[in-house]
mmCIF file of C-alpha atoms in Angstrom:
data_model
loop_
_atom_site.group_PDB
_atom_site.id
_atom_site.type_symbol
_atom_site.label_atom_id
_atom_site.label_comp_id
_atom_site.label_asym_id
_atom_site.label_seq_id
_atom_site.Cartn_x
_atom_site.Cartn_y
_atom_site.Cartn_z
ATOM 1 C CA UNK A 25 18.288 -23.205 -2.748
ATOM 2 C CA UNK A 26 19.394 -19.976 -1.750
ATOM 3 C CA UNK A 27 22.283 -19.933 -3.919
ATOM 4 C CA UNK A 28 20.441 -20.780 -7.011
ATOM 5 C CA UNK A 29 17.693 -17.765 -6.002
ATOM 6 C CA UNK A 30 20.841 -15.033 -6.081
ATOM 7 C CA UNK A 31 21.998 -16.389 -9.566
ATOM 8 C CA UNK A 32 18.326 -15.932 -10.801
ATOM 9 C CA UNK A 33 18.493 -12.672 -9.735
ATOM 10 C CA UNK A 34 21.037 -12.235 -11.596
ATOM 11 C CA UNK A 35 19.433 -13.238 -14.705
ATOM 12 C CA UNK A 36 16.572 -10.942 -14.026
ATOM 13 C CA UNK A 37 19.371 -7.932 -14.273
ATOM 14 C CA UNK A 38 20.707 -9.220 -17.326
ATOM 15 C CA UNK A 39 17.080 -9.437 -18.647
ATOM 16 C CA UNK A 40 16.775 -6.165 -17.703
ATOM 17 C CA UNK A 41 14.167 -6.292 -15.508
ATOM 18 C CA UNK A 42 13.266 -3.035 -13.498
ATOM 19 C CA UNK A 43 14.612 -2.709 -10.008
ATOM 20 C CA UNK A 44 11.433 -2.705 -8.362
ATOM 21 C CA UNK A 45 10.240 -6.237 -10.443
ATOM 22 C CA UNK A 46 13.325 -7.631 -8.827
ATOM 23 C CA UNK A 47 13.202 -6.522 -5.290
ATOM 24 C CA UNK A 48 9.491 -7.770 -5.739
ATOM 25 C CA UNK A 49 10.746 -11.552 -6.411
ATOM 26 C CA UNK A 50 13.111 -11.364 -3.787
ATOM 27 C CA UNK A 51 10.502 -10.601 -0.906
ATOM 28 C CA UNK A 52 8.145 -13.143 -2.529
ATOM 29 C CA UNK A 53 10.777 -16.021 -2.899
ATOM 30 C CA UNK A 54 11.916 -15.078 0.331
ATOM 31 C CA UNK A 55 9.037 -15.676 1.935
ATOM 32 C CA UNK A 56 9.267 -19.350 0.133
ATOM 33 C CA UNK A 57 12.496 -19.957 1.278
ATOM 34 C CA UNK A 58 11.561 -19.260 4.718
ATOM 35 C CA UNK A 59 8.600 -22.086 4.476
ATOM 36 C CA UNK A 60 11.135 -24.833 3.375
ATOM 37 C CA UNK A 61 13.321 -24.167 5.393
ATOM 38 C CA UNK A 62 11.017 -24.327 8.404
ATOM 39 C CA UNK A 63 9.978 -27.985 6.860
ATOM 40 C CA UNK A 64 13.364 -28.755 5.805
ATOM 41 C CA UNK A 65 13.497 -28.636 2.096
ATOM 42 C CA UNK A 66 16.619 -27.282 1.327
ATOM 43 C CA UNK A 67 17.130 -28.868 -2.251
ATOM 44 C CA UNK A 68 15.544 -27.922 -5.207
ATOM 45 C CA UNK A 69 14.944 -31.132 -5.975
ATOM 46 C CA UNK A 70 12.860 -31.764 -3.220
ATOM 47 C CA UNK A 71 9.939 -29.487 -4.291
ATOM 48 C CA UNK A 72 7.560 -31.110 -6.279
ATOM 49 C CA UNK A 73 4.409 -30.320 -7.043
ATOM 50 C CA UNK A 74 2.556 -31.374 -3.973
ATOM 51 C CA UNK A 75 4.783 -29.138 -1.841
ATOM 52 C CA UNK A 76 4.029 -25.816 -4.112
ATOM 53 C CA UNK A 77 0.527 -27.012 -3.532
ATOM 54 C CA UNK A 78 1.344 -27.007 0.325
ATOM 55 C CA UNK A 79 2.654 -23.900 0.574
ATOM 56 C CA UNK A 80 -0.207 -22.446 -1.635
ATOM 57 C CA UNK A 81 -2.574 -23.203 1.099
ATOM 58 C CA UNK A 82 -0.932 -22.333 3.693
ATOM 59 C CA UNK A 83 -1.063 -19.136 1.816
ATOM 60 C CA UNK A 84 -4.301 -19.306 1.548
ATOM 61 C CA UNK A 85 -4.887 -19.888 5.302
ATOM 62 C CA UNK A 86 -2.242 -17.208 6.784
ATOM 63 C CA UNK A 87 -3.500 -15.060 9.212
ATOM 64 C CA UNK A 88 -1.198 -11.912 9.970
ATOM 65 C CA UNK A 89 0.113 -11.337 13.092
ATOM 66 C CA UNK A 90 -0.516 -7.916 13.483
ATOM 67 C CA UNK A 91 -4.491 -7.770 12.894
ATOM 68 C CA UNK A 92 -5.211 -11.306 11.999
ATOM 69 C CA UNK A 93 -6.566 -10.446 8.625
ATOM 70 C CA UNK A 94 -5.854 -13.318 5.614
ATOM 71 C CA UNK A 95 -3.290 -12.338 2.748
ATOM 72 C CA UNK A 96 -4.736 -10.615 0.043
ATOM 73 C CA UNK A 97 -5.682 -12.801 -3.315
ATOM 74 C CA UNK A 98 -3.197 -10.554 -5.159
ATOM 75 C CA UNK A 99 -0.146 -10.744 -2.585
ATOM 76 C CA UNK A 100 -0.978 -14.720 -2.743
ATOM 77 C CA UNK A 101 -0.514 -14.626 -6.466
ATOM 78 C CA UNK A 102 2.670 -12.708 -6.130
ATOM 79 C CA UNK A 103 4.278 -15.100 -4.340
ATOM 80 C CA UNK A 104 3.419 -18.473 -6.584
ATOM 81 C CA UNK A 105 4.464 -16.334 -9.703
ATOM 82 C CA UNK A 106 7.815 -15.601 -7.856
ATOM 83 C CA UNK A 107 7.837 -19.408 -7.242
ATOM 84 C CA UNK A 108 7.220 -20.470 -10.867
ATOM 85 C CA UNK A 109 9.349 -17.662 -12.384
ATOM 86 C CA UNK A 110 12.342 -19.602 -10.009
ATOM 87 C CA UNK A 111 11.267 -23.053 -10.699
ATOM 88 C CA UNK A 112 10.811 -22.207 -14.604
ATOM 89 C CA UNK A 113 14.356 -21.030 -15.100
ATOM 90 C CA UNK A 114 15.969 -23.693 -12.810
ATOM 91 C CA UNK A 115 14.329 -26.167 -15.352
ATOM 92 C CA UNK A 116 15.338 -24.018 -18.589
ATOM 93 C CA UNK A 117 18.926 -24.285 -16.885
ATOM 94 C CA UNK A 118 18.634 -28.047 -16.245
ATOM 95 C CA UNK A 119 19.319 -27.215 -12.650
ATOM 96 C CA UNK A 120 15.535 -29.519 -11.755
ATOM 97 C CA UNK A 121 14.082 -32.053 -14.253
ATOM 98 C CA UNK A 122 10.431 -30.158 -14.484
ATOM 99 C CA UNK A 123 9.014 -26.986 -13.086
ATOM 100 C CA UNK A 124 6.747 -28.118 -10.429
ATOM 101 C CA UNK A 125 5.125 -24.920 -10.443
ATOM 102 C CA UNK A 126 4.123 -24.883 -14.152
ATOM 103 C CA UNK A 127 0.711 -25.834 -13.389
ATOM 104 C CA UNK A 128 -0.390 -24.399 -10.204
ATOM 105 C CA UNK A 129 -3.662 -22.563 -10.805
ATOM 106 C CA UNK A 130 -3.428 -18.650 -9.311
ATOM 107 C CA UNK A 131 -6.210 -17.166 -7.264
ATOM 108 C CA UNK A 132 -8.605 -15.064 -9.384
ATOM 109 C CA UNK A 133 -8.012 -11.853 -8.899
ATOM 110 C CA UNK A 134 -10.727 -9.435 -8.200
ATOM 111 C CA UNK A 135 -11.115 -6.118 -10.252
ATOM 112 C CA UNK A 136 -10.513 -3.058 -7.584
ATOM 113 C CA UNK A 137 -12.023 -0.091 -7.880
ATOM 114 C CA UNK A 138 -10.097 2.718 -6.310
ATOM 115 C CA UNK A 139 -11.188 2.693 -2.468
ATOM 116 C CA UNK A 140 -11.013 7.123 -2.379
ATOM 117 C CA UNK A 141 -10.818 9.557 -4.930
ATOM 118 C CA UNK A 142 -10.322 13.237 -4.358
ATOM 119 C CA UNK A 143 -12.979 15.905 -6.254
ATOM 120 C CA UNK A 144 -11.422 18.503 -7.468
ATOM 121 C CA UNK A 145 -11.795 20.640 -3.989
ATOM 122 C CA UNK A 146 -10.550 18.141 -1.985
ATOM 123 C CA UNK A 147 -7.247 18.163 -4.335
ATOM 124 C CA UNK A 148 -6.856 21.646 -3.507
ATOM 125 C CA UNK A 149 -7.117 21.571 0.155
ATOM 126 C CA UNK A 150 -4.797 19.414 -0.004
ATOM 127 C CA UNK A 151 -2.085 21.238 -2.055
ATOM 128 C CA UNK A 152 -2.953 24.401 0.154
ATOM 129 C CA UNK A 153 -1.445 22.627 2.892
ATOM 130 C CA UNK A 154 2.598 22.958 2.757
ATOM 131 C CA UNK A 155 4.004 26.181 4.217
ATOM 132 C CA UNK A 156 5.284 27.612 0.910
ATOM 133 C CA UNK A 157 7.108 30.150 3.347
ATOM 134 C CA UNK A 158 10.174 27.203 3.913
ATOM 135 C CA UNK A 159 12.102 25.426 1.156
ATOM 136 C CA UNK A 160 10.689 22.403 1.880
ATOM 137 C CA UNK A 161 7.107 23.650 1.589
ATOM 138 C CA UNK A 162 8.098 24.605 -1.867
ATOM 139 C CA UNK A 163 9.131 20.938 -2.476
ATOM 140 C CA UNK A 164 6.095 19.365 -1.124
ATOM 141 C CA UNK A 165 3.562 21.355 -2.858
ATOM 142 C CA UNK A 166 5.779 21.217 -6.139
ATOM 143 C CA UNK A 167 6.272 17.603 -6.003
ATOM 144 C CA UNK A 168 1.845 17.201 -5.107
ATOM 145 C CA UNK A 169 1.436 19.600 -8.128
ATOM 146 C CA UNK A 170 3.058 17.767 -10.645
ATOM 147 C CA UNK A 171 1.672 14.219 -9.212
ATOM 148 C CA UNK A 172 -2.039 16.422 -9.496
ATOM 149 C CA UNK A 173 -1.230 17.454 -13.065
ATOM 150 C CA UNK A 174 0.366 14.533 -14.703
ATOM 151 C CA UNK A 175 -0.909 11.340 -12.892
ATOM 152 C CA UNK A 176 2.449 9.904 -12.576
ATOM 153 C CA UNK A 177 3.543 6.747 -10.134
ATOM 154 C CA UNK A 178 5.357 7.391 -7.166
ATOM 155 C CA UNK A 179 8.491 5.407 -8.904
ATOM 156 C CA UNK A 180 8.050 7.778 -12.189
ATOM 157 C CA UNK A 181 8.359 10.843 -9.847
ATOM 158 C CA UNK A 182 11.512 10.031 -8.347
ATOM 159 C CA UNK A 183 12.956 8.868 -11.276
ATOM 160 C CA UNK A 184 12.640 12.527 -12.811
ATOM 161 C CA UNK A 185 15.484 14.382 -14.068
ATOM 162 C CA UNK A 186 15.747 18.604 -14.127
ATOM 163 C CA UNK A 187 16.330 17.914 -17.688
ATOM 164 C CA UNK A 188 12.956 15.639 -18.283
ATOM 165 C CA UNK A 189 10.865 18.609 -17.998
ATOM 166 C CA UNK A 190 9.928 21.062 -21.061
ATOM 167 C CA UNK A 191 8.541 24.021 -19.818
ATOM 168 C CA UNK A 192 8.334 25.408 -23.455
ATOM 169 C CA UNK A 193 6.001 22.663 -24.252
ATOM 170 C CA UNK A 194 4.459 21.943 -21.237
ATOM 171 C CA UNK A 195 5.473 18.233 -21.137
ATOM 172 C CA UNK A 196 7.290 15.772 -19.156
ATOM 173 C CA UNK A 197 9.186 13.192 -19.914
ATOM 174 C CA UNK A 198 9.076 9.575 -18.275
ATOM 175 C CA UNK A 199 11.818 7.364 -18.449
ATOM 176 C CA UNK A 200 11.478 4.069 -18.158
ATOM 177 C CA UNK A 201 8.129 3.705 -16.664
ATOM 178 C CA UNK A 202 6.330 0.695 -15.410
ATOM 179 C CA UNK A 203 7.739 -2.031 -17.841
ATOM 180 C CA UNK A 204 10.441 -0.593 -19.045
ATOM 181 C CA UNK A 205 8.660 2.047 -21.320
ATOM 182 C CA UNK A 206 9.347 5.653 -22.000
ATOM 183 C CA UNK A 207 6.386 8.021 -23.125
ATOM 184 C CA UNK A 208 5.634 12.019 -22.956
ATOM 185 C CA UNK A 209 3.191 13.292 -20.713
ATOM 186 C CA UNK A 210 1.285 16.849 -20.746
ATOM 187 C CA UNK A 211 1.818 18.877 -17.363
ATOM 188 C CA UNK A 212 -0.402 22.205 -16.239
ATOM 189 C CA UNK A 213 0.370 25.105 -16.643
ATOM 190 C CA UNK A 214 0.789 25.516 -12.921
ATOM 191 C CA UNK A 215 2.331 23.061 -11.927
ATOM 192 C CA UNK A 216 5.166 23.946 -14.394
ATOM 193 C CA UNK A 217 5.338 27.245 -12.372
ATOM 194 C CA UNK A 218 5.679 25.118 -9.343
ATOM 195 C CA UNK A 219 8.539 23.312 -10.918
ATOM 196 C CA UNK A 220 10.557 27.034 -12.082
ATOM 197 C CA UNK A 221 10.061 28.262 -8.370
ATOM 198 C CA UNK A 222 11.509 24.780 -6.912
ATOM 199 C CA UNK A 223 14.499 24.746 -9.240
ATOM 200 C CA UNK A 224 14.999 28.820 -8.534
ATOM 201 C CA UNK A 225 14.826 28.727 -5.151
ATOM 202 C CA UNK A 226 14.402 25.489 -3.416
ATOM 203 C CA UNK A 227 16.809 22.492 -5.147
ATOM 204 C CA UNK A 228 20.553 24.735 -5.699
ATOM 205 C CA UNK A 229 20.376 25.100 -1.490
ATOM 206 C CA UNK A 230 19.147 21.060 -1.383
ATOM 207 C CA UNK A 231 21.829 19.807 -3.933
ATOM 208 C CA UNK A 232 25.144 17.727 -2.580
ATOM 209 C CA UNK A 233 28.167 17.447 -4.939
ATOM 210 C CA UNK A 234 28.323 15.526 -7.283
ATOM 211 C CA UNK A 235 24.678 15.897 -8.363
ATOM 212 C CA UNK A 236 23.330 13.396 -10.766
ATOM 213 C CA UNK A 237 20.895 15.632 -11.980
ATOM 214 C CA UNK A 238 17.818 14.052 -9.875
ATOM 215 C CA UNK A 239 15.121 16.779 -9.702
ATOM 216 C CA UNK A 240 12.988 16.051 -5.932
ATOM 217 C CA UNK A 241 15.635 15.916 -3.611
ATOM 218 C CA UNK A 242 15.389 15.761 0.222
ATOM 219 C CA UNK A 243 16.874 18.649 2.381
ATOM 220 C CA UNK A 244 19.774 16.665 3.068
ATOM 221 C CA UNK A 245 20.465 16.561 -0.650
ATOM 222 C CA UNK A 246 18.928 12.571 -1.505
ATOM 223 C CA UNK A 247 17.279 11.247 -3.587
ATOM 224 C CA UNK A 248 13.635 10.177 -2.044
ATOM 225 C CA UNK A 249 13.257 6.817 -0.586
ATOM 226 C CA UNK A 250 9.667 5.154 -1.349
ATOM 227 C CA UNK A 251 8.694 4.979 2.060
ATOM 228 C CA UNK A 252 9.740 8.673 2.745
ATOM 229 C CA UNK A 253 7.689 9.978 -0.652
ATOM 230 C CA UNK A 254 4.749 8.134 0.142
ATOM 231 C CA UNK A 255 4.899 8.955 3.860
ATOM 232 C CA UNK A 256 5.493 12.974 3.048
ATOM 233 C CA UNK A 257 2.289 12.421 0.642
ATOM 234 C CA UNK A 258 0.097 10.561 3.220
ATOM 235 C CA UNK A 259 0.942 13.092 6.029
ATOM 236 C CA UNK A 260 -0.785 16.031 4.106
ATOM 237 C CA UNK A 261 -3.810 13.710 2.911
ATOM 238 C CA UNK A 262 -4.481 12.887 6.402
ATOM 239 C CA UNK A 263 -3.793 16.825 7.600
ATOM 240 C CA UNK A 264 -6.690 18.106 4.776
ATOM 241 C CA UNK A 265 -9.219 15.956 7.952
ATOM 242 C CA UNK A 266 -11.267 14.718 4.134
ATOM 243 C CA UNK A 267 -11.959 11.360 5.581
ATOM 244 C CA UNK A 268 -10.119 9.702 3.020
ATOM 245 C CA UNK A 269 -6.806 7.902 2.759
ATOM 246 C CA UNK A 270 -4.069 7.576 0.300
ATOM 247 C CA UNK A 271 -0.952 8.730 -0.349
ATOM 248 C CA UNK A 272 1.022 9.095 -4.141
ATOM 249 C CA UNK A 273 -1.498 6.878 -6.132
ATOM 250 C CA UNK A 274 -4.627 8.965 -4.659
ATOM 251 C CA UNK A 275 -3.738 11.661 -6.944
ATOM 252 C CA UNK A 276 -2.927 8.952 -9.993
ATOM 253 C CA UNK A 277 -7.047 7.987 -9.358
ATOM 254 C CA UNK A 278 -7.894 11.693 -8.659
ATOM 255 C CA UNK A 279 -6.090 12.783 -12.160
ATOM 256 C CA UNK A 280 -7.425 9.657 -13.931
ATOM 257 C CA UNK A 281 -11.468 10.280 -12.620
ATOM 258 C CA UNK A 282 -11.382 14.264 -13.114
ATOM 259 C CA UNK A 283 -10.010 13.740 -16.571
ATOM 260 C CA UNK A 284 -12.605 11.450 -17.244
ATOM 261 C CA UNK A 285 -15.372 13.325 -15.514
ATOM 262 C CA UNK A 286 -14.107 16.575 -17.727
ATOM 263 C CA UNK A 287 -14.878 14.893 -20.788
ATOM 264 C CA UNK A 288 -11.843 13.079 -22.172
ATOM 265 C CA UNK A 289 -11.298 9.652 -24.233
ATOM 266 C CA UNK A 290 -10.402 6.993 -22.375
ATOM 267 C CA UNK A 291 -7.574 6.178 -24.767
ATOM 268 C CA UNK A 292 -5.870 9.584 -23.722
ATOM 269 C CA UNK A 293 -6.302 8.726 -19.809
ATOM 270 C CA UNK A 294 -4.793 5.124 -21.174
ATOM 271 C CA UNK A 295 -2.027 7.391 -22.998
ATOM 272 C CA UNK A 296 -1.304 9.813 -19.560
ATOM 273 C CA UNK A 297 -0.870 7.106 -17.332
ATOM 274 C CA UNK A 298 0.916 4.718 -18.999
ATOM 275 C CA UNK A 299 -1.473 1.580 -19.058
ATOM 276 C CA UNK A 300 -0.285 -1.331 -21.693
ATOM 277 C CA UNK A 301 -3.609 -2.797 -21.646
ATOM 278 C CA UNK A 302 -6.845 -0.529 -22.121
ATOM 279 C CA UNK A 303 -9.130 -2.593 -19.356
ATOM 280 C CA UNK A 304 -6.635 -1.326 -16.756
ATOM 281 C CA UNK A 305 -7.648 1.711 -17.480
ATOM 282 C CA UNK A 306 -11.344 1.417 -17.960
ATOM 283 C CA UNK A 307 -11.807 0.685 -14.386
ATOM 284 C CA UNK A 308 -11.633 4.414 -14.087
ATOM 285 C CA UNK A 309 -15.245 4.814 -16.162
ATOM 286 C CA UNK A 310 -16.727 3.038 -12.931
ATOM 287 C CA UNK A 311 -15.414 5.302 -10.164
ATOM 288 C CA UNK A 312 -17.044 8.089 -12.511
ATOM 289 C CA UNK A 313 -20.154 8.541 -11.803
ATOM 290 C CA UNK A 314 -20.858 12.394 -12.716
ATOM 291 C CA UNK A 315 -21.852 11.687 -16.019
ATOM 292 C CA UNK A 316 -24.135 8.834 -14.923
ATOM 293 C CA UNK A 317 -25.634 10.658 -11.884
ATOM 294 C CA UNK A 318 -26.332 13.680 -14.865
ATOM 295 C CA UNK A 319 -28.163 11.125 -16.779
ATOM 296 C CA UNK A 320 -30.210 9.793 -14.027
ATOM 297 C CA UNK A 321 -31.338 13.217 -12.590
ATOM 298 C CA UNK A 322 -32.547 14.280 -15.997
ATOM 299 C CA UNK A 323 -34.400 11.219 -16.876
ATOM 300 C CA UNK A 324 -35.719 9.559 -13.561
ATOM 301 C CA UNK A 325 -38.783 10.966 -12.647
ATOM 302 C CA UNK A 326 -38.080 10.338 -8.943
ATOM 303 C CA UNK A 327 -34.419 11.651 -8.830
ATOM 304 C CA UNK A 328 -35.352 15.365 -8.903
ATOM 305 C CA UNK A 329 -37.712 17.389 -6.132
ATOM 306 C CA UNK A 330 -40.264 19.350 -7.806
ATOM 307 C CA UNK A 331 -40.434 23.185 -6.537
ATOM 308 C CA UNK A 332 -43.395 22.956 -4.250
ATOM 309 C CA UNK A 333 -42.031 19.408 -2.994
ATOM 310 C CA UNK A 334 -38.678 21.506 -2.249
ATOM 311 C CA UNK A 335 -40.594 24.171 0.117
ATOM 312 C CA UNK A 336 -42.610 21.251 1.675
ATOM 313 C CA UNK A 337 -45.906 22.518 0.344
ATOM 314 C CA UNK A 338 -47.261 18.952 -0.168
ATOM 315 C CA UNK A 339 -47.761 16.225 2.298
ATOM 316 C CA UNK A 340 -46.729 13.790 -0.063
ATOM 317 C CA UNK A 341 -42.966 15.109 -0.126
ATOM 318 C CA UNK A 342 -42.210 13.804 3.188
ATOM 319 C CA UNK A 343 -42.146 9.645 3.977
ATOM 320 C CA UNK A 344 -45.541 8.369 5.791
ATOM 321 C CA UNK A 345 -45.293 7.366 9.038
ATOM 322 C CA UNK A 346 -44.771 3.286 9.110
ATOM 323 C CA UNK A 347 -48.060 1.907 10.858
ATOM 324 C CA UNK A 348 -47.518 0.555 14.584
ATOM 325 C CA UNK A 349 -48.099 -3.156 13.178
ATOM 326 C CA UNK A 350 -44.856 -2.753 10.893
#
């Protein structure tokens, strides 16, 4: 079966598919190949139905070894779609009669809300933090200005050029975003300073010959790795001591929600960060709550402390005591 999962990878090239979609189906179907072959299956044609269904609950009923916590519903679903993505081009091919997967129902998947969002102070305790005084501080608070400004994903970032920035017009351009799509982007004002003092100072001493024009390179001259990025991100999140977590995609909610929370349409927010689908983006009106919590304050009548309540001047401002019998 193996050999028949490298020529679908294949396919996904020639379809064009994004690097990251791919490398995605490969750890997914790996992880199916690893089940059969533990049972051995080792044909194709020996998966039917009943087995998908199999290996969907033992899904289901994983337990990881490290903290013995279940598999998420979403990394559950990942891995049947990279099963019936497989089993629905073997049967376009004629390689298997019928995709057995075709009708295996996916776990719903929950809506998220964004576990931590940064206010607007919090951002900039965190940007403080990189010692401006070394070239690399320079990179690190360039590279958490522009993910501040413009919302990007960590994949966008890295994928920048030196030429995809117009400081004239205060835009950036991605290319080739999440599914495949370009689109323009405003950036700040300062962050765009950020950028001038990186590529003055900072990225001619980082840059190895030939250079393919990359713009966040590491001191050695590379491009970033996604573990590297995010871990570079994380370390100053967890350095700002906010009680909050995240890395690149903490600043993607922070952008989205202070946007929001400063007054603009959701259809721009949909626009900045690239969202096909408008719902994906509306999950960001429920982590807002400033406009709500305004609302509330000005109309409930028990929301607000009135000024002799505030000096404790009544005895009805503080609770009663709860009688012994309670």
């Amino acid at each position: 079966m193996a050999v028949y999962a490298e020529e679908f990878y294949e396919y996904l090239q020639s379809r064009n598919y994004s690097d990251t979609t791919i490398q995605n189906r490969k750890n997914c179907f790996a992880y199916f190949l690893r089940w059969c072959d533990e049972r051995g299956i080792i044909e194709p044609s020996e998966v039917s139905r009943p087995v998908v269904e199999r290996f969907q609950k033992y899904l289901f009923t994983y337990r990881k070894k490290r903290d013995g916590e279940p598999l998420s519903f979403r990394a559950q679903s990942s891995n049947l779609v990279a099963v019936r993505a497989f089993f629905r081009w073997m049967a376009k091919k004629n390689y298997v009669i019928y995709n057995p997967a075709a009708e295996i129902e996916l776990p719903k998947l929950e809506k998220r809300l964004p576990k931590y969002v940064l206010t607007s102070t919090e951002a900039e305790a965190v940007l403080m933090l990189p010692d401006i005084r070394e070239p690399m501080g320079v990179r690190d608070r360039t590279i958490l200005e522009v993910f501040y400004s413009t919302g990007m994903r960590r994949a966008e970032l890295m994928n920048l050029s030196i030429y995809d920035i117009d400081m004239e017009r205060g835009t950036v351009f991605i290319r080739q975003g999440k599914g495949k799509k370009d689109r323009m982007v405003p950036i700040g004002e300062r962050a765009i300073l950020w950028v001038q003092k990186y590529l003055a100072e900072v990225r001619p001493v980082f840059a190895s010959t030939p250079d393919n024009g990359t713009l966040f390179l590491t001191a050695q001259g590379d491009i970033f790795t996604d573990f590297r990025l995010t871990q570079m991100v994380r370390d100053y999140v967890e350095k700002a001591n906010l009680g909050k977590k995240g890395a690149c995609h903490l600043f993607r909610h922070t952008c989205a929600t202070l946007m929001l929370e400063g007054g603009a349409d959701i259809r721009y927010i949909q626009q900045q960060l690239g969202h096909t689908d408008l719902s994906t983006t509306e999950i960001y009106t429920q982590v807002s709550i400033r406009k709500l919590k305004e609302v509330h304050t000005l109309t409930h009548p028990g929301a607000r402390l009135e000024p002799h309540e505030a000096h404790g001047t009544e005895a009805a401002a503080a609770p009663a005591a709860l009688p012994p019998s309670f």
